[in-house]
Amino acid sequence: ADYAPVTDARLGAAATDNGWLMYRRDYTSSGYAPFEGINTANVTGLKQVWDYKTGFDQGHEAPPIVNGDTMFITTPKNELIAFQASTGKQLWKYQHDLSKVGLKTVCCDVVNRGVALYGNDVYMATLDNYVVALDGPTGKVVWKQQLAPSDKGTAMTLAPLVVKGKVIVGLSGGEYGARGFITALDAKTGKTLWKQYTIPAPNEPGGKTWPKGAYKTGGGGAWLTGTYDTDTDTLFWGVGNPGPWLATLRPGDNLYTDSVIAMNPATGKIKWHYQYTPNDTWDYDGTNETVLTDITYEGTAHKALVSASRNGWFYAIDRVDGKLIYAKKFATATSVSGFKDGKPVTDPALRPTVDKEVFTCPSFLGGKNWWPISVDPQTHMAYVPTMHTCMTIKGATVAYKAGLPFLGETFKVVADPAHKEGWGSVQAIDVNTGEQAWTHPSKLPWNSGMLSTAGGLLFSGSADGHLYAFDAKTGKVLWTSPQMTSGSIGVPSTWVVDGKQYVGIYAGWGGATPIWGGDMAKDEAVANIPVGGHLYVFSL
Ligand SMILES: O=C(O)c1cc(C(=O)O)c2c(n1)C(=O)C(=O)c1cc(C(=O)O)[nH]c1-2
């Protein structure tokens, strides 16, 4: 079949495209598809149409990205595979060479979150900090560009974002004291067009929020994909935790860690920021997705940006000026205890020191981690994969050494005593109020992304290995897939070929939960989840 080039017009008009052209389908990061072929009335008829086993045992986090009848998906070790999306016929496979790389500075499992498309090209960011451009129809390498040395404290796990001919990516490395950055490459050549550090130098705006010299090892990874507002021509990107974790070593707000930054996509220049957790000492990051949605809060209309933060608060921010509209708890949240003049207030009693262990919520894994929420324009609900944990955490001595962990804290993840139903849940939050609309409790943690559709459905994968279809309005479970061979931390996507709608998701348990989950990881029900990457595609 012909391969239709991915143009700016198509990227900006996801509502009328049959594919799934970028990580969260559209520039607003809605994770919503306008397809009704599969709907509340017929979803019980969904059947598996094809599948593919990857052969890797790490966490499988990438959504299938689909252009026309061609699907692109990555595996945890930076393979990129193209399939015929309707049949599963493999078209080509590319293996990025990781043979000389130690993968020493990947904190939370060896993972990759998928590709971006532009023109005929497919872009993948790699664990040794390359961006690779391949020709979509043939899989031939068009260009490769390395943005930072491998194994020295940084890696890349995110799906790139393409905005107006620029491939935009950010670094992982918050746990290694790397100084994070976001950078834009020319989609045609790979040439760097701009590079914006997430941690300002002393003479830059925000530079005074760090003690002398600390910015060099200040962390601030940018390890998840950003969002683009076509109306105001603004790029939004979440910034990760400060380094080291122990905040007594770096007094100040530590901008732009744990923040969303609004940037000019032409230059990378920062327009404004909103910080979710000032002077973070709990590894809450600020990287979780920022979804652009228009809301009416207490009678006033707002162009909002919403995010379910690791710190347990669901934020709605004015996406034009960066002011807080509301923040509501969606999980037990004690470290950030309230708000003053629109700015979060943290509880000084819950800040660990080298002499003081504290108990606080959520754990560093977050009320929600990277698993993307979906915001459904029909129900006006945000669907939030939630984890219910707390932690004990204590300071420790630490010295910076390039490429080694830079934490200065010891910790243990434990159950949330206020939440006895289990380790996870799927919740719907009314974005106009920030209040919970419904919840689906889960004994196991819920670590899969959300997909909502015009068919009135919400899809997500469970840790015990099923794709779920909920009624998006009520949370009623309408269908679950047959048993998959592993638990899912995948991000489901959907597309239409020849009038027929498909839904795809990875099974492939892994990511941070089984590695860092403490008591949760040791819970037999969690410890016994089988691993192994396996892509499933369903249709009627
Ligand atoms: O600060 C960072 O650079 C960074 C990177 C990553 C990553 O790239 O996967 C994670 C985290 N932090 C992190 O804090 C975290 O909880 C986490 C979970 C996962 C995962 O894939 O399950 N990655 C990461």
Coordinates of C-alpha atoms and ligand atoms in Angstrom, one line a residue:
A1 CA 0.0 0.0 0.0
D2 CA 1.1 3.6 -0.6
Y3 CA 2.7 5.4 2.4
A4 CA 1.2 8.8 2.9
P5 CA 3.7 11.4 4.2
V6 CA 2.9 12.8 7.6
T7 CA 2.5 16.6 7.1
D8 CA 2.1 19.4 9.6
A9 CA -1.5 19.6 8.5
R10 CA -2.1 16.0 9.4
L11 CA -0.3 16.3 12.8
G12 CA -2.5 19.3 13.6
A13 CA -5.8 17.6 12.5
A14 CA -5.7 14.3 14.4
A15 CA -9.5 14.6 14.7
T16 CA -10.0 13.6 11.1
D17 CA -7.1 11.1 10.7
N18 CA -7.6 7.4 10.7
G19 CA -4.2 6.7 12.2
W20 CA -2.4 7.2 15.5
L21 CA 0.4 9.5 14.4
M22 CA 2.0 10.5 17.7
Y23 CA 2.6 9.2 21.2
R24 CA -0.8 10.5 22.6
R25 CA -2.4 10.7 19.2
D26 CA -2.8 14.5 19.1
Y27 CA -0.8 17.6 20.1
T28 CA -3.1 18.1 23.2
S29 CA -2.0 14.7 24.5
S30 CA -5.6 13.7 24.9
G31 CA -5.1 10.0 24.3
Y32 CA -8.6 10.2 22.7
A33 CA -9.6 8.8 19.3
P34 CA -12.7 10.0 17.4
F35 CA -13.6 6.4 16.3
E36 CA -17.0 4.8 17.0
G37 CA -16.7 1.5 15.1
I38 CA -16.0 -0.2 18.4
N39 CA -18.5 1.1 20.9
T40 CA -20.4 0.4 24.1
A41 CA -23.0 -1.7 22.2
N42 CA -20.6 -4.0 20.4
V43 CA -17.4 -4.1 22.4
T44 CA -18.2 -7.6 23.8
G45 CA -17.5 -8.9 20.2
L46 CA -13.8 -7.8 20.2
K47 CA -11.4 -10.6 19.2
Q48 CA -7.7 -10.9 18.8
V49 CA -6.7 -10.5 15.1
W50 CA -2.9 -10.7 15.4
D51 CA -0.1 -10.7 17.9
Y52 CA 3.7 -10.5 18.0
K53 CA 6.2 -11.8 20.7
T54 CA 9.2 -9.5 21.1
G55 CA 11.5 -11.9 23.0
F56 CA 12.4 -9.3 25.6
D57 CA 11.6 -9.5 29.3
Q58 CA 11.9 -5.8 30.2
G59 CA 8.9 -3.4 30.5
H60 CA 7.1 -2.8 27.2
E61 CA 5.8 0.7 27.3
A62 CA 5.4 1.9 23.6
P63 CA 2.1 2.5 22.0
P64 CA 1.6 1.2 18.4
I65 CA 2.0 4.3 16.2
V66 CA 0.0 3.9 13.0
N67 CA 0.1 5.8 9.6
G68 CA -2.4 4.4 7.1
D69 CA -1.9 0.6 7.2
T70 CA 1.6 0.8 8.6
M71 CA 2.3 0.3 12.3
F72 CA 5.6 1.2 14.0
I73 CA 6.5 -0.1 17.5
T74 CA 9.7 -0.2 19.5
T75 CA 10.9 -2.8 21.9
P76 CA 12.7 -2.1 25.2
K77 CA 16.2 -2.5 23.6
N78 CA 15.6 0.0 20.8
E79 CA 14.5 -2.2 18.0
L80 CA 12.0 -0.5 15.7
I81 CA 9.6 -2.8 13.9
A82 CA 7.2 -2.0 11.1
F83 CA 4.1 -4.1 10.5
Q84 CA 1.1 -4.0 8.3
A85 CA -1.3 -2.6 10.9
S86 CA -4.3 -4.6 9.8
T87 CA -2.7 -8.0 9.4
G88 CA 0.5 -8.1 11.5
K89 CA 2.7 -8.9 8.5
Q90 CA 6.2 -7.7 9.4
L91 CA 7.6 -5.2 6.9
W92 CA 11.0 -4.5 8.4
K93 CA 13.0 -4.5 11.6
Y94 CA 15.8 -2.2 12.7
Q95 CA 18.1 -2.9 15.7
H96 CA 19.9 0.1 17.1
D97 CA 23.4 -1.1 18.1
L98 CA 23.5 -1.2 21.9
S99 CA 26.2 -3.9 22.0
K100 CA 28.9 -1.5 23.3
V101 CA 26.7 0.2 25.8
G102 CA 26.5 -0.7 29.5
L103 CA 23.0 0.6 30.1
K104 CA 24.3 1.7 33.4
T105 CA 22.4 4.9 33.7
V106 CA 18.8 3.8 33.1
C107 CA 17.2 4.1 36.5
C108 CA 13.9 2.3 36.2
D109 CA 14.1 -0.6 33.8
V110 CA 15.4 -0.7 30.2
V111 CA 12.4 0.8 28.4
N112 CA 11.3 2.8 25.3
R113 CA 8.1 4.7 24.8
G114 CA 7.8 4.7 21.0
V115 CA 8.3 6.8 17.9
A116 CA 7.3 10.0 16.2
L117 CA 6.5 10.5 12.5
Y118 CA 7.2 13.3 10.0
G119 CA 7.3 13.2 6.2
N120 CA 8.3 9.7 5.3
D121 CA 10.5 9.4 8.4
V122 CA 10.2 7.6 11.7
Y123 CA 12.1 8.8 14.8
M124 CA 13.3 6.9 17.8
A125 CA 15.3 8.1 20.8
T126 CA 17.7 5.6 22.2
L127 CA 19.2 4.4 25.5
D128 CA 22.7 5.7 24.4
N129 CA 21.2 9.1 23.5
Y130 CA 20.9 8.9 19.8
V131 CA 18.0 10.1 17.8
V132 CA 17.7 7.8 14.8
A133 CA 15.6 8.7 11.7
L134 CA 14.5 5.8 9.5
D135 CA 12.6 5.8 6.2
G136 CA 9.1 4.6 7.1
P137 CA 8.4 2.5 3.9
T138 CA 11.8 0.7 3.9
G139 CA 13.4 1.0 7.3
K140 CA 16.6 2.5 5.9
V141 CA 18.6 4.8 8.2
V142 CA 18.2 8.5 7.0
W143 CA 20.3 10.1 9.8
K144 CA 21.6 9.4 13.3
Q145 CA 22.6 12.0 15.9
Q146 CA 24.1 11.4 19.3
L147 CA 23.1 14.1 21.8
A148 CA 25.1 13.0 24.9
P149 CA 27.7 10.3 25.6
S150 CA 26.4 6.9 26.7
D151 CA 26.6 5.5 30.3
K152 CA 27.6 8.9 31.8
G153 CA 24.4 9.7 33.6
T154 CA 21.9 10.1 30.8
A155 CA 19.7 8.0 28.6
M156 CA 16.6 8.5 26.5
T157 CA 13.4 6.5 27.0
L158 CA 10.8 8.9 25.6
A159 CA 8.9 9.1 22.4
P160 CA 10.0 12.2 20.4
L161 CA 7.5 14.9 19.5
V162 CA 7.6 16.6 16.0
V163 CA 6.5 20.2 15.9
K164 CA 6.8 22.2 12.6
G165 CA 9.7 20.1 11.2
K166 CA 11.5 19.8 14.5
V167 CA 12.1 16.5 16.3
I168 CA 12.0 17.4 20.0
V169 CA 13.4 15.1 22.7
G170 CA 14.6 15.3 26.3
L171 CA 16.9 13.3 28.6
S172 CA 16.5 10.9 31.4
G173 CA 19.1 11.0 34.1
G174 CA 17.5 12.6 37.2
E175 CA 18.8 9.8 39.4
Y176 CA 22.4 10.4 38.3
G177 CA 22.8 14.1 38.8
A178 CA 22.8 14.8 35.1
R179 CA 21.8 18.3 34.1
G180 CA 18.7 17.8 31.9
F181 CA 17.9 19.4 28.6
I182 CA 15.3 19.5 25.9
T183 CA 16.5 19.8 22.4
A184 CA 15.1 20.3 18.9
L185 CA 16.6 18.7 15.8
D186 CA 15.9 19.4 12.2
A187 CA 13.6 16.6 11.1
K188 CA 15.3 16.4 7.6
T189 CA 19.0 16.4 8.7
G190 CA 19.2 15.8 12.5
K191 CA 21.0 19.1 13.0
T192 CA 20.5 20.6 16.4
L193 CA 18.3 23.7 16.1
W194 CA 18.1 24.6 19.8
K195 CA 19.0 23.2 23.2
Q196 CA 17.3 24.4 26.4
Y197 CA 18.7 23.2 29.8
T198 CA 16.0 22.5 32.3
I199 CA 18.3 23.7 35.1
P200 CA 19.3 27.4 34.6
A201 CA 22.9 28.6 34.9
P202 CA 23.5 31.1 37.7
N203 CA 23.1 34.1 35.4
E204 CA 19.9 32.9 33.8
P205 CA 16.3 33.4 35.1
G206 CA 15.8 30.9 37.9
G207 CA 19.5 30.5 38.5
K208 CA 19.3 32.0 42.0
T209 CA 17.0 29.2 43.1
W210 CA 20.1 26.9 43.5
P211 CA 23.1 27.1 45.8
K212 CA 26.4 27.9 44.2
G213 CA 27.5 25.4 41.6
A214 CA 24.6 22.9 42.3
Y215 CA 23.0 23.5 38.9
K216 CA 25.7 21.4 37.2
T217 CA 24.4 18.2 38.9
G218 CA 20.9 19.4 39.4
G219 CA 19.0 16.7 37.6
G220 CA 15.8 17.8 35.9
G221 CA 15.4 15.1 33.4
A222 CA 12.8 15.5 30.7
W223 CA 12.0 11.9 30.1
L224 CA 8.4 12.0 28.9
T225 CA 6.9 13.5 25.8
G226 CA 5.6 17.1 25.8
T227 CA 2.5 18.7 24.4
Y228 CA 2.0 21.5 21.8
D229 CA -0.7 24.2 21.8
T230 CA -1.3 25.2 18.1
D231 CA -3.4 28.2 19.2
T232 CA -0.7 30.0 21.2
D233 CA 2.3 28.2 19.5
T234 CA 3.6 27.0 22.8
L235 CA 5.4 23.8 23.7
F236 CA 4.8 22.4 27.2
W237 CA 7.3 19.9 28.7
G238 CA 7.4 18.3 32.2
V239 CA 10.7 18.5 34.1
G240 CA 12.0 15.7 36.5
N241 CA 13.3 15.6 40.0
P242 CA 16.3 17.6 41.3
G243 CA 19.6 15.9 42.1
P244 CA 20.5 14.7 44.6
W245 CA 17.2 13.6 46.1
L246 CA 18.1 14.9 49.5
A247 CA 17.0 18.5 49.5
T248 CA 19.0 19.7 52.6
L249 CA 22.0 19.6 50.1
R250 CA 20.3 22.2 47.8
P251 CA 18.1 24.8 49.6
G252 CA 15.9 26.8 47.3
D253 CA 13.0 26.1 44.8
N254 CA 15.5 24.5 42.4
L255 CA 13.9 25.6 39.1
Y256 CA 12.8 24.2 36.8
T257 CA 12.7 20.8 38.5
D258 CA 9.3 19.2 39.2
S259 CA 7.7 21.9 36.9
V260 CA 5.9 22.2 33.6
I261 CA 7.7 24.7 31.4
A262 CA 6.1 26.6 28.5
M263 CA 8.5 27.2 25.6
N264 CA 8.6 28.8 22.3
P265 CA 9.0 25.9 19.9
A266 CA 11.1 28.0 17.5
T267 CA 13.8 28.7 20.0
G268 CA 13.2 26.7 23.1
K269 CA 13.0 29.9 25.1
I270 CA 11.0 29.5 28.4
K271 CA 7.9 31.7 28.5
W272 CA 6.7 30.6 32.0
H273 CA 6.7 27.7 34.4
Y274 CA 4.6 26.2 37.1
Q275 CA 6.3 24.2 39.8
Y276 CA 4.3 21.2 41.2
T277 CA 6.7 20.4 44.1
P278 CA 9.1 23.1 45.2
N279 CA 12.4 21.9 46.6
D280 CA 11.4 18.3 46.0
T281 CA 13.0 15.8 48.4
W282 CA 10.7 12.8 47.6
D283 CA 11.6 12.2 43.9
Y284 CA 8.1 13.3 42.7
D285 CA 9.3 14.6 39.3
G286 CA 7.1 16.9 37.3
T287 CA 7.3 14.9 34.1
N288 CA 3.8 13.5 33.9
E289 CA 1.9 14.4 30.9
T290 CA 0.2 17.8 30.5
V291 CA -3.1 17.5 28.7
L292 CA -4.5 20.6 27.0
T293 CA -8.3 20.9 27.6
D294 CA -10.8 23.7 28.0
I295 CA -12.7 23.6 31.3
T296 CA -15.3 25.6 33.2
Y297 CA -14.3 25.8 36.9
E298 CA -16.7 27.5 39.3
G299 CA -18.5 29.2 36.4
T300 CA -15.4 30.6 34.7
A301 CA -14.1 29.2 31.3
H302 CA -10.4 28.5 31.2
K303 CA -7.9 27.2 28.5
A304 CA -6.4 24.7 30.9
L305 CA -3.5 22.3 31.1
V306 CA -4.1 19.3 33.4
S307 CA -1.7 16.9 35.0
A308 CA -2.0 14.2 37.6
S309 CA 1.3 14.7 39.4
R310 CA 3.4 12.0 41.2
N311 CA 2.9 14.0 44.3
G312 CA -0.8 12.9 44.5
W313 CA -2.4 16.2 43.4
F314 CA -4.4 16.7 40.2
Y315 CA -3.5 20.2 38.8
A316 CA -5.4 22.4 36.4
I317 CA -3.3 25.3 35.2
D318 CA -4.1 28.2 32.9
R319 CA -2.1 27.3 29.8
V320 CA -1.9 30.9 28.7
D321 CA -0.3 32.4 31.8
G322 CA 0.7 29.5 33.9
K323 CA -1.5 30.4 36.9
L324 CA -3.1 27.6 39.1
I325 CA -6.8 27.1 38.5
Y326 CA -7.2 24.3 41.0
A327 CA -5.4 21.4 42.6
K328 CA -7.2 18.5 44.1
K329 CA -5.9 15.3 45.7
F330 CA -6.4 12.1 43.7
A331 CA -4.3 9.9 46.0
T332 CA -3.2 10.2 49.6
A333 CA -0.9 13.2 49.5
T334 CA 0.9 14.5 52.6
S335 CA 4.3 15.8 51.4
V336 CA 2.6 18.6 49.5
S337 CA 0.2 19.7 52.2
G338 CA -1.7 22.6 50.6
F339 CA -1.5 25.8 48.5
K340 CA -0.8 29.4 49.2
D341 CA -1.2 32.1 46.5
G342 CA -1.4 29.3 43.9
K343 CA 1.9 27.8 44.9
P344 CA 2.2 24.4 46.6
V345 CA 3.3 24.3 50.2
T346 CA 5.3 21.3 51.5
D347 CA 5.2 20.0 55.0
P348 CA 8.5 20.7 56.7
A349 CA 7.9 17.8 59.2
L350 CA 7.8 15.3 56.3
R351 CA 11.2 16.3 54.9
P352 CA 13.9 13.7 55.6
T353 CA 17.4 14.5 56.9
V354 CA 20.4 12.3 57.5
D355 CA 19.2 12.2 61.1
K356 CA 15.5 11.9 60.5
E357 CA 13.4 9.2 58.8
V358 CA 9.9 10.3 57.8
F359 CA 6.7 8.5 56.7
T360 CA 4.9 10.3 53.8
C361 CA 2.6 9.8 50.9
P362 CA 2.6 9.0 48.1
S363 CA 5.9 7.0 47.7
F364 CA 8.4 8.3 45.2
L365 CA 6.7 6.0 42.6
G366 CA 3.8 8.5 42.7
G367 CA 0.1 8.5 43.0
K368 CA 0.6 8.1 39.3
N369 CA 3.8 7.5 37.4
W370 CA 4.5 7.9 33.7
W371 CA 1.4 5.9 32.5
P372 CA -0.4 8.5 30.5
I373 CA -3.9 9.7 31.4
S374 CA -6.5 10.3 28.8
V375 CA -9.0 13.2 28.7
D376 CA -12.2 12.5 26.9
P377 CA -13.9 15.6 25.3
Q378 CA -17.3 13.8 25.4
T379 CA -17.4 13.0 29.1
H380 CA -15.0 15.8 30.2
M381 CA -13.3 13.3 32.4
A382 CA -9.6 12.6 32.9
Y383 CA -8.9 8.9 33.3
V384 CA -6.1 8.4 35.7
P385 CA -4.1 5.1 36.3
T386 CA -3.5 5.4 40.0
M387 CA -1.1 3.7 42.5
H388 CA -1.7 3.7 46.3
T389 CA 1.6 3.6 48.2
C390 CA 3.4 5.6 50.8
M391 CA 7.1 5.4 51.9
T392 CA 9.5 5.7 54.7
I393 CA 12.5 7.9 53.6
K394 CA 15.7 9.0 55.3
G395 CA 18.7 11.1 54.3
A396 CA 22.2 9.6 53.7
T397 CA 25.6 10.9 52.8
V398 CA 26.3 11.1 49.1
A399 CA 29.0 12.5 46.8
Y400 CA 28.6 13.2 43.1
K401 CA 30.4 10.8 40.7
A402 CA 29.6 10.9 37.0
G403 CA 27.5 8.0 35.9
L404 CA 26.7 6.7 39.4
P405 CA 23.4 7.2 41.3
F406 CA 23.1 10.5 43.1
L407 CA 20.4 10.2 45.6
G408 CA 21.4 10.8 49.2
E409 CA 18.4 9.0 50.5
T410 CA 17.3 5.5 51.5
F411 CA 13.6 4.5 51.3
K412 CA 11.0 1.8 51.4
V413 CA 7.7 1.7 49.6
V414 CA 4.8 0.5 51.7
A415 CA 1.0 0.2 51.4
D416 CA -1.1 3.3 51.8
P417 CA -2.8 2.7 55.2
A418 CA -5.7 4.9 54.1
H419 CA -6.4 2.7 51.1
K420 CA -7.1 -0.9 51.9
E421 CA -8.7 -1.9 48.5
G422 CA -5.4 -2.7 46.9
W423 CA -2.3 -1.2 45.2
G424 CA -4.1 0.4 42.3
S425 CA -7.2 1.9 40.7
V426 CA -8.5 3.5 37.6
Q427 CA -10.2 6.7 38.4
A428 CA -12.2 9.2 36.4
I429 CA -11.9 12.8 37.4
D430 CA -14.3 15.5 36.2
V431 CA -11.9 18.1 34.7
N432 CA -14.4 20.9 35.4
T433 CA -14.3 20.3 39.1
G434 CA -11.2 18.1 39.8
E435 CA -13.5 15.7 41.7
Q436 CA -13.6 12.0 41.2
A437 CA -16.5 10.8 39.0
W438 CA -15.9 7.1 39.3
T439 CA -13.3 4.6 40.4
H440 CA -12.4 1.0 39.6
P441 CA -10.4 -0.5 42.5
S442 CA -7.6 -3.0 41.7
K443 CA -5.7 -5.3 44.1
L444 CA -2.7 -5.0 41.8
P445 CA -1.0 -1.7 40.9
W446 CA -2.5 -0.2 37.7
N447 CA 0.5 0.8 35.5
S448 CA -1.0 1.0 32.0
G449 CA -1.9 4.1 29.9
M450 CA -5.4 5.2 29.1
L451 CA -7.2 5.4 25.8
S452 CA -10.7 6.9 25.4
T453 CA -12.8 6.8 22.3
A454 CA -15.9 8.4 20.7
G455 CA -17.5 4.9 21.0
G456 CA -17.9 5.7 24.7
L457 CA -15.1 3.4 25.8
L458 CA -12.0 3.6 27.9
F459 CA -9.3 1.0 27.3
S460 CA -6.4 0.1 29.5
G461 CA -4.3 -2.9 30.4
S462 CA -4.1 -4.6 33.7
A463 CA -1.2 -5.9 35.7
D464 CA -2.8 -9.4 35.6
G465 CA -2.7 -9.4 31.8
H466 CA -6.0 -8.3 30.3
L467 CA -7.1 -5.4 28.1
Y468 CA -10.1 -3.8 29.8
A469 CA -12.9 -1.8 28.1
F470 CA -14.8 0.3 30.5
D471 CA -17.9 2.4 29.9
A472 CA -16.2 5.8 29.9
K473 CA -19.2 7.5 31.6
T474 CA -19.8 5.0 34.4
G475 CA -16.6 2.9 34.8
K476 CA -18.6 -0.3 34.3
V477 CA -16.4 -3.0 32.9
L478 CA -17.9 -3.9 29.5
W479 CA -15.3 -6.3 28.2
T480 CA -11.9 -7.9 29.2
S481 CA -9.6 -9.6 26.7
P482 CA -8.6 -13.2 27.1
Q483 CA -5.5 -13.8 29.3
M484 CA -2.4 -12.2 27.8
T485 CA 1.0 -13.8 28.5
S486 CA 2.3 -11.0 30.7
G487 CA 1.0 -8.1 32.8
S488 CA 0.5 -4.9 30.9
I489 CA 2.2 -1.5 31.4
G490 CA 1.5 -0.7 27.8
V491 CA -0.1 2.3 26.3
P492 CA -3.1 1.2 24.1
S493 CA -3.8 2.9 20.8
T494 CA -6.4 2.6 18.1
W495 CA -6.7 3.1 14.3
V496 CA -9.0 2.5 11.4
V497 CA -8.0 0.7 8.1
D498 CA -10.6 0.2 5.4
G499 CA -13.4 1.3 7.7
K500 CA -12.4 -1.3 10.4
Q501 CA -11.3 -0.1 13.8
Y502 CA -8.4 -1.9 15.6
V503 CA -7.0 -1.6 19.2
G504 CA -3.5 -2.5 20.0
I505 CA -1.6 -2.9 23.3
Y506 CA 1.7 -4.4 24.6
A507 CA 1.7 -6.9 27.4
G508 CA 5.2 -7.0 29.0
W509 CA 5.4 -6.3 32.8
G510 CA 8.3 -4.3 34.1
G511 CA 9.2 -0.6 34.6
A512 CA 9.8 0.9 38.0
T513 CA 7.2 -1.0 40.0
P514 CA 8.8 -4.4 40.2
I515 CA 12.3 -3.0 40.7
W516 CA 11.7 -0.2 43.2
G517 CA 8.3 -1.2 44.6
G518 CA 9.4 -2.4 48.1
D519 CA 6.5 -4.1 49.9
M520 CA 4.4 -3.8 46.8
A521 CA 7.0 -5.6 44.6
K522 CA 7.3 -8.3 47.3
D523 CA 3.5 -8.9 47.4
E524 CA 3.2 -12.4 46.0
A525 CA 0.4 -11.3 43.6
V526 CA 2.8 -8.7 42.1
A527 CA 6.0 -10.8 42.3
N528 CA 4.3 -13.6 40.4
I529 CA 3.3 -11.5 37.4
P530 CA 4.9 -13.2 34.4
V531 CA 7.2 -11.1 32.1
G532 CA 7.7 -11.2 28.3
G533 CA 6.9 -8.7 25.6
H534 CA 3.8 -9.5 23.6
L535 CA 1.9 -7.2 21.3
Y536 CA -1.8 -7.8 20.9
V537 CA -4.2 -6.4 18.3
F538 CA -8.0 -6.7 18.6
S539 CA -10.9 -5.9 16.3
L540 CA -14.5 -6.9 15.8
Ligands
LIG1 O1 14.6 11.2 36.5 C1 14.7 10.6 35.5 O2 15.5 10.8 34.6 C2 13.8 9.4 35.4 C3 13.7 8.6 34.2 C4 12.9 7.5 34.1 C5 12.8 6.8 32.7 O3 13.5 7.4 31.8 O4 12.2 5.8 32.5 C6 12.0 7.2 35.2 C7 12.2 8.0 36.3 N1 13.0 9.1 36.4 C8 11.4 7.9 37.5 O5 11.5 8.6 38.5 C9 10.4 6.8 37.6 O6 9.7 6.6 38.6 C10 10.3 6.0 36.4 C11 9.4 4.9 36.2 C12 9.7 4.5 34.9 C13 9.1 3.3 34.2 O7 9.4 3.2 33.0 O8 8.3 2.6 34.8 N2 10.7 5.2 34.4 C14 11.1 6.2 35.3

